XYZ file of C-alpha atoms in Angstrom:
566
model
C 42.999 41.451 -49.885
C 43.529 43.672 -46.834
C 39.888 43.143 -45.843
C 40.293 39.380 -46.107
C 43.504 39.492 -44.081
C 41.801 41.569 -41.366
C 38.904 39.125 -41.227
C 41.312 36.211 -40.846
C 43.153 37.984 -38.012
C 39.898 38.901 -36.219
C 38.481 35.364 -36.581
C 41.744 33.916 -35.258
C 41.608 36.213 -32.231
C 37.960 35.330 -31.575
C 38.761 31.634 -31.930
C 41.662 32.007 -29.474
C 39.450 33.834 -27.019
C 36.697 31.233 -27.274
C 39.221 28.437 -26.810
C 40.647 30.219 -23.794
C 37.183 30.742 -22.313
C 36.303 27.088 -22.779
C 39.637 26.106 -21.254
C 39.025 28.351 -18.248
C 35.512 26.960 -17.891
C 36.820 23.409 -18.037
C 39.393 24.241 -15.377
C 36.656 25.728 -13.204
C 34.572 22.584 -13.515
C 37.541 20.387 -12.717
C 38.298 22.511 -9.669
C 34.705 22.176 -8.451
C 34.797 18.407 -8.898
C 38.053 18.183 -6.920
C 36.538 20.424 -4.245
C 33.488 18.168 -4.029
C 35.544 15.000 -3.748
C 38.485 16.031 -1.613
C 37.769 19.100 0.496
C 37.748 18.454 4.235
C 35.535 21.503 4.767
C 31.893 20.419 4.538
C 30.828 23.955 3.577
C 33.167 23.872 0.574
C 31.882 20.477 -0.519
C 28.272 21.700 -0.313
C 29.173 24.829 -2.298
C 30.818 22.726 -4.991
C 27.821 20.403 -5.261
C 25.459 23.361 -5.614
C 27.685 25.181 -8.113
C 27.974 22.111 -10.376
C 24.209 22.162 -10.797
C 24.231 25.842 -11.777
C 26.615 25.450 -14.728
C 25.101 26.745 -17.946
C 24.963 24.630 -21.115
C 28.517 23.442 -21.830
C 30.173 20.947 -24.169
C 28.750 17.424 -23.935
C 31.957 15.908 -22.529
C 32.036 18.480 -19.740
C 28.412 17.856 -18.719
C 28.991 14.101 -18.738
C 31.926 14.631 -16.422
C 29.805 16.779 -14.095
C 26.973 14.216 -13.935
C 29.366 11.321 -13.404
C 31.148 13.170 -10.601
C 27.881 14.008 -8.845
C 26.593 10.453 -9.110
C 29.893 8.957 -8.014
C 29.887 11.152 -4.912
C 26.279 10.222 -4.205
C 27.333 6.584 -4.513
C 29.671 7.126 -1.565
C 26.538 7.665 0.561
C 27.547 10.961 2.192
C 26.485 11.134 5.839
C 25.839 14.860 5.606
C 22.143 15.357 4.742
C 22.669 18.770 3.172
C 25.522 17.599 0.949
C 23.329 14.777 -0.331
C 20.492 17.253 -0.916
C 22.665 19.634 -2.973
C 24.021 16.734 -5.049
C 20.533 15.413 -5.808
C 19.215 18.879 -6.675
C 22.172 19.496 -8.990
C 21.585 16.196 -10.761
C 18.010 17.280 -11.500
C 19.359 20.368 -13.257
C 22.023 18.663 -15.374
C 20.632 18.400 -18.903
C 21.839 16.564 -21.983
C 20.536 13.871 -24.311
C 18.433 11.001 -23.013
C 21.014 8.493 -24.244
C 23.825 10.240 -22.363
C 21.749 10.524 -19.182
C 20.907 6.843 -19.448
C 24.558 5.834 -19.924
C 25.677 7.830 -16.892
C 22.892 6.260 -14.825
C 23.809 2.715 -15.924
C 27.520 3.189 -15.263
C 26.899 4.456 -11.735
C 24.904 1.421 -10.693
C 25.304 1.927 -6.943
C 23.228 5.123 -6.961
C 19.417 5.222 -6.611
C 18.410 8.388 -8.479
C 15.884 6.966 -10.924
C 13.860 10.189 -10.885
C 16.776 11.808 -12.706
C 15.654 10.028 -15.879
C 12.750 11.491 -17.849
C 9.939 9.887 -19.815
C 12.055 9.928 -22.976
C 14.252 7.244 -21.384
C 11.411 4.667 -21.293
C 12.412 2.811 -24.523
C 15.965 2.448 -23.226
C 14.715 1.315 -19.831
C 12.495 -1.279 -21.482
C 15.431 -2.589 -23.475
C 17.551 -2.823 -20.343
C 14.724 -4.509 -18.423
C 15.007 -7.616 -20.590
C 18.760 -7.743 -20.863
C 19.894 -11.408 -21.103
C 20.356 -12.851 -17.648
C 23.900 -13.475 -16.466
C 23.563 -15.749 -13.454
C 25.958 -14.698 -10.742
C 26.396 -11.202 -12.127
C 25.116 -9.125 -9.239
C 25.377 -5.922 -11.256
C 22.970 -7.266 -13.921
C 20.409 -8.246 -11.288
C 20.777 -4.971 -9.432
C 20.424 -2.964 -12.627
C 17.252 -4.784 -13.694
C 15.724 -4.153 -10.266
C 16.593 -0.440 -10.514
C 15.135 -0.337 -14.015
C 11.786 -1.654 -12.790
C 11.804 0.903 -9.977
C 12.557 3.674 -12.481
C 9.516 2.694 -14.544
C 7.331 2.723 -11.420
C 8.589 6.220 -10.648
C 7.604 7.452 -14.104
C 4.017 6.407 -13.421
C 1.188 5.874 -15.918
C 2.541 8.254 -18.550
C 4.364 5.569 -20.556
C 2.027 2.545 -20.890
C 2.104 1.966 -24.645
C 5.857 1.507 -24.687
C 6.418 -0.128 -21.325
C 3.655 -2.754 -21.083
C 5.074 -5.320 -23.570
C 8.543 -5.095 -22.017
C 7.198 -5.448 -18.485
C 5.040 -8.436 -19.443
C 8.011 -10.070 -21.128
C 10.118 -9.568 -17.988
C 7.341 -10.960 -15.805
C 7.240 -14.152 -17.905
C 11.011 -14.625 -17.947
C 11.726 -17.398 -15.444
C 15.473 -17.028 -15.993
C 15.377 -13.823 -13.958
C 14.087 -15.844 -11.033
C 16.909 -18.357 -11.047
C 17.976 -19.677 -7.676
C 20.894 -17.797 -6.183
C 19.861 -14.402 -7.584
C 19.420 -12.132 -4.564
C 17.261 -9.690 -6.488
C 14.982 -12.109 -8.371
C 11.910 -12.030 -6.125
C 12.208 -8.304 -5.534
C 12.644 -7.715 -9.251
C 9.463 -9.527 -10.244
C 7.557 -7.747 -7.490
C 8.757 -4.403 -8.836
C 7.726 -5.360 -12.369
C 4.262 -6.292 -11.066
C 3.985 -2.974 -9.222
C 5.027 -1.104 -12.385
C 2.231 -2.803 -14.328
C -0.164 -1.995 -11.512
C 0.877 1.664 -11.657
C 0.150 1.761 -15.405
C -3.355 0.459 -14.775
C -5.956 -0.133 -17.495
C -3.605 -0.437 -20.523
C -1.958 -3.449 -18.840
C -5.146 -5.327 -17.892
C -5.603 -7.358 -21.095
C -2.069 -8.764 -20.950
C -2.387 -9.519 -17.243
C -5.621 -11.437 -17.808
C -3.860 -13.515 -20.441
C -1.240 -14.406 -17.857
C -3.987 -15.287 -15.373
C -5.404 -17.686 -17.954
C -1.885 -19.052 -18.085
C -1.966 -20.971 -21.351
C 1.640 -22.042 -20.810
C 0.909 -23.282 -17.264
C 3.375 -20.855 -15.764
C 2.166 -20.430 -12.180
C 5.066 -18.050 -11.500
C 3.883 -15.446 -14.046
C 0.274 -16.104 -13.037
C 1.049 -15.232 -9.415
C 2.743 -11.946 -10.282
C -0.035 -11.051 -12.725
C -2.491 -11.317 -9.830
C -0.183 -9.087 -7.785
C -0.258 -6.423 -10.514
C -4.057 -6.473 -10.636
C -4.309 -6.352 -6.844
C -2.227 -3.180 -6.507
C -4.179 -1.214 -9.112
C -5.988 1.801 -7.744
C -8.922 1.555 -8.041
C -9.335 -2.240 -8.290
C -10.385 -3.301 -11.827
C -14.099 -4.054 -11.195
C -14.771 -4.283 -14.950
C -12.824 -7.547 -15.225
C -15.078 -9.518 -12.853
C -16.812 -11.506 -15.674
C -13.447 -12.630 -17.033
C -12.239 -13.526 -13.542
C -15.353 -15.648 -13.057
C -14.654 -17.471 -16.303
C -11.093 -18.262 -15.197
C -12.341 -19.280 -11.741
C -14.802 -21.727 -13.277
C -12.613 -23.199 -15.997
C -9.015 -22.701 -14.860
C -6.610 -25.040 -13.105
C -5.802 -24.853 -9.411
C -3.116 -22.221 -9.722
C -5.319 -20.120 -12.043
C -8.117 -20.259 -9.506
C -5.835 -19.354 -6.628
C -4.508 -16.289 -8.486
C -8.035 -15.118 -9.322
C -9.147 -15.553 -5.718
C -6.339 -13.247 -4.631
C -7.679 -10.522 -6.942
C -11.269 -11.096 -5.759
C -10.162 -10.336 -2.204
C -9.205 -6.829 -3.303
C -12.324 -6.207 -5.410
C -14.660 -7.345 -2.626
C -18.447 -6.813 -2.809
C -18.572 -5.830 -6.534
C -17.422 -9.411 -7.269
C -20.365 -10.987 -5.386
C -21.312 -13.025 -8.467
C -18.319 -15.224 -7.586
C -19.883 -16.404 -4.294
C -21.334 -19.722 -5.642
C -18.020 -20.627 -7.262
C -16.130 -19.745 -4.087
C -18.481 -21.935 -2.039
C -17.720 -24.860 -4.347
C -14.000 -24.297 -3.869
C -14.445 -23.983 -0.105
C -16.150 -27.379 -0.002
C -13.378 -29.063 -1.983
C -11.379 -31.255 0.399
C -9.310 -33.037 -2.244
C -5.587 -33.457 -1.420
C -4.611 -31.155 -4.274
C -6.504 -28.266 -2.695
C -3.775 -26.669 -0.604
C -4.472 -24.889 2.657
C -3.413 -21.472 1.306
C -5.968 -21.840 -1.511
C -8.719 -22.396 1.037
C -7.430 -19.475 3.077
C -7.684 -17.188 0.050
C -11.273 -18.279 -0.619
C -12.218 -17.577 3.006
C -10.706 -14.087 2.857
C -12.411 -13.326 -0.469
C -15.804 -14.253 0.996
C -15.148 -12.080 4.016
C -14.231 -9.155 1.761
C -17.653 -9.429 0.099
C -19.413 -8.898 3.431
C -23.210 -9.382 3.549
C -23.192 -10.292 -0.166
C -21.579 -13.626 0.841
C -24.543 -14.641 3.031
C -24.985 -17.907 1.123
C -21.525 -19.030 2.234
C -22.336 -19.128 5.962
C -23.058 -22.922 6.109
C -19.886 -23.776 4.184
C -17.779 -21.446 6.357
C -19.228 -22.939 9.543
C -18.386 -26.414 8.268
C -14.763 -25.366 7.731
C -14.569 -24.484 11.438
C -15.147 -28.172 12.203
C -12.919 -29.606 9.481
C -10.281 -27.186 8.083
C -7.952 -30.061 6.982
C -4.661 -28.149 6.869
C -1.132 -29.508 7.264
C -0.102 -28.168 10.658
C -1.487 -26.750 13.873
C -0.571 -23.252 12.734
C -2.522 -23.723 9.517
C -5.530 -24.966 11.499
C -5.444 -21.840 13.667
C -4.908 -19.492 10.730
C -7.825 -20.872 8.717
C -10.192 -20.962 11.705
C -9.333 -17.366 12.684
C -9.979 -16.165 9.142
C -13.259 -18.098 8.905
C -14.460 -16.414 12.106
C -13.381 -13.011 10.762
C -15.323 -13.695 7.529
C -18.468 -14.633 9.475
C -18.213 -11.388 11.397
C -17.922 -9.396 8.158
C -20.974 -11.131 6.662
C -23.014 -9.794 9.573
C -26.478 -10.726 10.900
C -26.934 -13.628 8.487
C -24.028 -15.346 10.242
C -25.629 -15.273 13.688
C -26.429 -18.980 13.267
C -22.702 -19.552 13.732
C -22.598 -17.831 17.158
C -22.445 -21.129 19.109
C -19.288 -22.105 17.181
C -17.849 -18.625 17.674
C -18.596 -18.830 21.409
C -16.608 -22.077 21.566
C -13.704 -20.302 19.863
C -13.598 -17.759 22.709
C -11.945 -20.487 24.771
C -9.557 -21.668 22.071
C -5.912 -22.242 23.020
C -4.715 -19.899 20.256
C -4.897 -16.144 20.910
C -5.357 -15.442 17.196
C -8.543 -17.534 17.150
C -9.803 -16.021 20.418
C -9.230 -12.478 19.135
C -11.148 -13.240 15.926
C -14.023 -14.669 18.009
C -14.090 -11.543 20.187
C -14.323 -9.295 17.125
C -17.002 -11.412 15.428
C -19.073 -11.568 18.633
C -19.346 -7.790 18.658
C -20.225 -7.584 14.966
C -22.944 -10.231 15.406
C -24.562 -8.427 18.372
C -23.166 -10.708 21.051
C -20.887 -8.162 22.734
C -18.503 -8.946 25.550
C -17.486 -6.704 28.437
C -14.210 -4.824 28.238
C -12.748 -6.847 31.112
C -13.659 -10.117 29.367
C -12.089 -9.010 26.092
C -8.874 -8.094 27.887
C -8.907 -11.361 29.819
C -9.361 -13.420 26.652
C -6.927 -11.612 24.375
C -4.186 -9.925 26.362
C -0.705 -11.209 25.619
C 2.092 -10.192 27.983
C 4.587 -9.940 25.140
C 2.384 -8.315 22.484
C -0.431 -6.583 24.325
C -3.793 -6.748 22.528
C -4.324 -8.013 18.959
C -5.903 -5.581 16.502
C -9.284 -7.354 16.595
C -9.453 -6.954 20.374
C -8.498 -3.280 20.168
C -11.253 -2.664 17.640
C -13.755 -4.501 19.840
C -12.798 -2.390 22.867
C -13.068 0.787 20.802
C -16.611 -0.111 19.744
C -17.809 -0.376 23.362
C -18.852 2.599 25.496
C -15.903 4.411 27.117
C -13.333 3.240 24.517
C -10.577 5.515 25.868
C -10.815 4.049 29.383
C -11.104 0.511 27.988
C -7.930 0.741 25.919
C -5.991 2.626 28.594
C -6.784 -0.126 31.095
C -5.276 -2.700 28.748
C -2.239 -0.676 27.658
C 1.169 -1.013 29.306
C 2.242 2.158 27.541
C 0.503 4.130 24.783
C 1.206 2.996 21.228
C 0.506 4.704 17.918
C -1.666 1.773 16.851
C -3.901 2.158 19.914
C -4.077 5.913 19.400
C -5.057 5.466 15.738
C -7.935 3.187 16.721
C -9.188 5.788 19.212
C -8.822 8.569 16.643
C -11.375 6.824 14.424
C -14.063 6.703 17.149
C -16.160 9.851 17.521
C -17.586 8.657 20.833
C -14.028 8.609 22.255
C -13.510 12.335 21.649
C -14.858 13.750 24.964
C -12.564 11.480 26.962
C -9.619 12.343 24.691
C -10.190 16.065 25.290
C -10.217 15.492 29.046
C -7.139 13.311 28.724
C -5.008 16.200 27.431
C -5.017 17.768 30.915
C -4.903 14.536 32.938
C -2.416 14.375 35.841
C -1.264 10.998 34.455
C 1.495 11.286 31.884
C 0.475 8.161 29.938
C -3.092 9.456 29.609
C -1.915 12.829 28.251
C 0.389 11.076 25.820
C -2.328 8.733 24.488
C -4.722 11.673 24.014
C -2.116 13.797 22.175
C -1.170 10.868 19.930
C -4.830 10.242 19.086
C -5.440 13.868 18.091
C -2.327 13.813 15.893
C -3.878 10.911 13.946
C -7.288 12.529 13.348
C -8.185 13.858 9.922
C -9.196 16.583 10.306
C -8.060 17.483 13.797
C -11.007 19.225 15.527
C -10.403 22.907 16.155
C -12.143 22.588 19.517
C -8.988 20.859 20.753
C -6.663 23.838 20.088
C -6.600 25.337 23.579
C -6.164 21.993 25.314
C -3.421 20.931 22.890
C -1.613 24.220 23.581
C -1.795 23.484 27.316
C -0.350 20.032 26.601
C 2.764 21.740 25.147
C 3.864 22.445 28.723
C 3.772 18.714 29.496
C 6.470 16.044 29.157
C 8.561 15.929 25.978
C 6.761 12.976 24.349
C 3.373 14.592 24.801
C 4.743 17.879 23.432
C 5.898 16.099 20.279
C 2.458 14.678 19.449
C 0.534 17.767 20.548
C 2.724 19.877 18.222
C 1.943 17.540 15.319
C -1.775 17.890 16.001
C -1.535 21.698 16.198
C 0.314 22.181 12.903
C -2.298 20.007 11.199
C -5.059 22.234 12.583
C -3.185 25.130 10.980
C -4.905 28.121 12.603
C -2.755 31.119 13.494
C -3.188 30.429 17.206
C -2.079 26.807 16.772
C 0.934 27.712 14.636
C 2.084 30.486 16.957
C 2.141 27.987 19.818
C 4.329 25.577 17.810
C 6.724 28.313 16.674
C 7.132 29.362 20.311
C 8.639 25.913 20.940
C 11.555 26.803 18.650
C 12.824 29.298 21.229
C 12.570 26.988 24.244
C 15.660 26.400 26.402
C 15.169 22.629 26.227
C 16.611 21.209 22.968
C 14.141 18.309 23.028
C 11.260 20.811 23.027
C 12.849 22.773 20.165
C 13.207 19.503 18.305
C 9.497 18.748 18.822
C 8.548 22.059 17.194
C 10.994 21.729 14.297
C 9.999 18.117 13.635
C 6.291 18.976 13.570
C 6.941 21.703 10.989
C 9.201 19.444 8.920
C 6.522 16.748 8.709
C 4.073 19.110 7.005
C 3.831 18.893 3.228
C 4.066 22.688 2.990
C 5.006 24.485 6.227
C 2.897 27.650 6.459
C 5.465 30.304 7.369
C 9.140 31.055 7.846
C 10.862 28.871 10.444
C 14.372 30.309 10.457
C 14.640 30.557 14.241
C 16.275 27.155 14.835
C 18.713 27.373 11.893
C 22.220 27.006 13.192
C 20.984 25.343 16.393
C 23.883 23.516 18.041
C 21.679 20.448 18.320
C 21.919 18.802 14.924
C 18.469 17.159 14.998
C 16.783 20.536 15.618
C 18.780 22.183 12.848
C 18.138 19.379 10.353
C 14.356 19.436 10.787
C 14.257 23.222 10.484
C 16.162 22.919 7.205
C 13.664 20.323 5.941
C 10.764 22.640 6.791
C 12.360 25.593 5.002
C 13.133 23.588 1.885
C 9.541 22.392 1.715
C 8.376 26.014 1.873
C 10.465 26.718 -1.208
C 10.159 30.505 -0.995
C 13.146 32.613 -2.038
C 13.612 33.858 1.539
C 13.456 30.342 2.968
C 15.990 28.926 0.484
C 18.271 31.910 1.044
C 18.154 31.325 4.803
C 19.075 27.677 4.350
C 21.897 28.386 1.909
C 23.323 31.063 4.174
C 23.794 28.601 6.990
C 24.327 25.339 5.089
C 26.902 26.812 2.687
C 28.654 28.884 5.320
C 27.702 32.164 3.626
C 27.604 35.529 5.348
């Protein structure tokens, strides 16, 4: 009896202690949540956000409260980058059942943290994806859009469960009702999710392309899903040809869109595409013809047999407006250029297009002339294609880059260096000698163009290291791009030169160094020098670089400054 009494007393004391501990823990959590929401000290708010993610396994109700508080605060869109970072990191560490995580996510609909949900949530996401439509309920539309995005984020690991639900959502016209702000975006996201899944979704998508229910809406988005697959589904070409030959207009148009992406492996479609190209019936809309033209161009030399039909379209495109005439003619000329030597018979027509009133048509003619061995001088290309408001079209830039002295050609046509121009130069090996010389040019715009071009090369040639280092003593814009090129080279000499920028007296130079390091996927060494810099942009990029490093020392350095620790 005494033993039993003692056991009862001991168990009561233990129970009291456990209750007290849980009560204290609950109070601590509540205090942290209040600190996160209400403190006027940003260091205290960051500390609270970080601490909430470090709580050990606790009662379900407590963890739900923690997750809801973190998501609610994230929904307030905090301006402080570090506070947002600590909240998001804490959310990743909060763990409880899939159903509870899903409920918290749904009830905090203003927050985009889909990656918080794991693969186990897919069945629930699929159920939510096809929730009955409530027209005018913005929350329903927003939630469906977020659900599709969440499935995209989970990638191809959940096809067997997700495909039927995604197909069902794609076919549901109610979700596309007029007045729903998210309808078009939603269906696009569903199509991209199916594209991300890949092969397991192909059979269902082909059924939609066949479109037995004559639903051109679902047919269009099915073609979108097939187009975004990586790699393009070459194995479905025979079935696409069958649909192209036997389908209705909207079936054919959807298939043509997919053929554009597949390109040369779909060359068996050329005869059918020629037949469609020659169809001038009123029901054959201009955008259908435009798609056929682009598909033939994507097949390159394999579309040689289409040259006569394409040339005929130049004379009689039969669209509905002047813009449509210009758009079709420009794309026909582009397609002839892609087909190559077999299209040289069309050079007289292309030469006429060099004097067209529309710059889009002239630019296409310039590009095709070069591809068909009828090159123009750089000065003539600039004369034909230069637009005071927009500079040079892409086709003209490419044509200039293919001529001798591409760097000088493009510089002579450029009001000020652009990243697009630099990217074109970066792809031309014969431009490299001039780019190397340009790094030490007395002209600022020349140095800038050269530095931008080297930053876009992959890989950046190591022979440029010394000249890029010299460019770091140039103007601020050139320093920015030269630093990006140097960190991508990654040699010790190149990195030392970039890290030296972090100690410069000029904050814009320090920013250039910190930004270059932050843009790397994995910065190669500690970059603590600019932490605590009074210039916020320098500090922020240094923090990004350190977090990407992920080493214990780097994280400790960030926490010390960002959390106000000693």
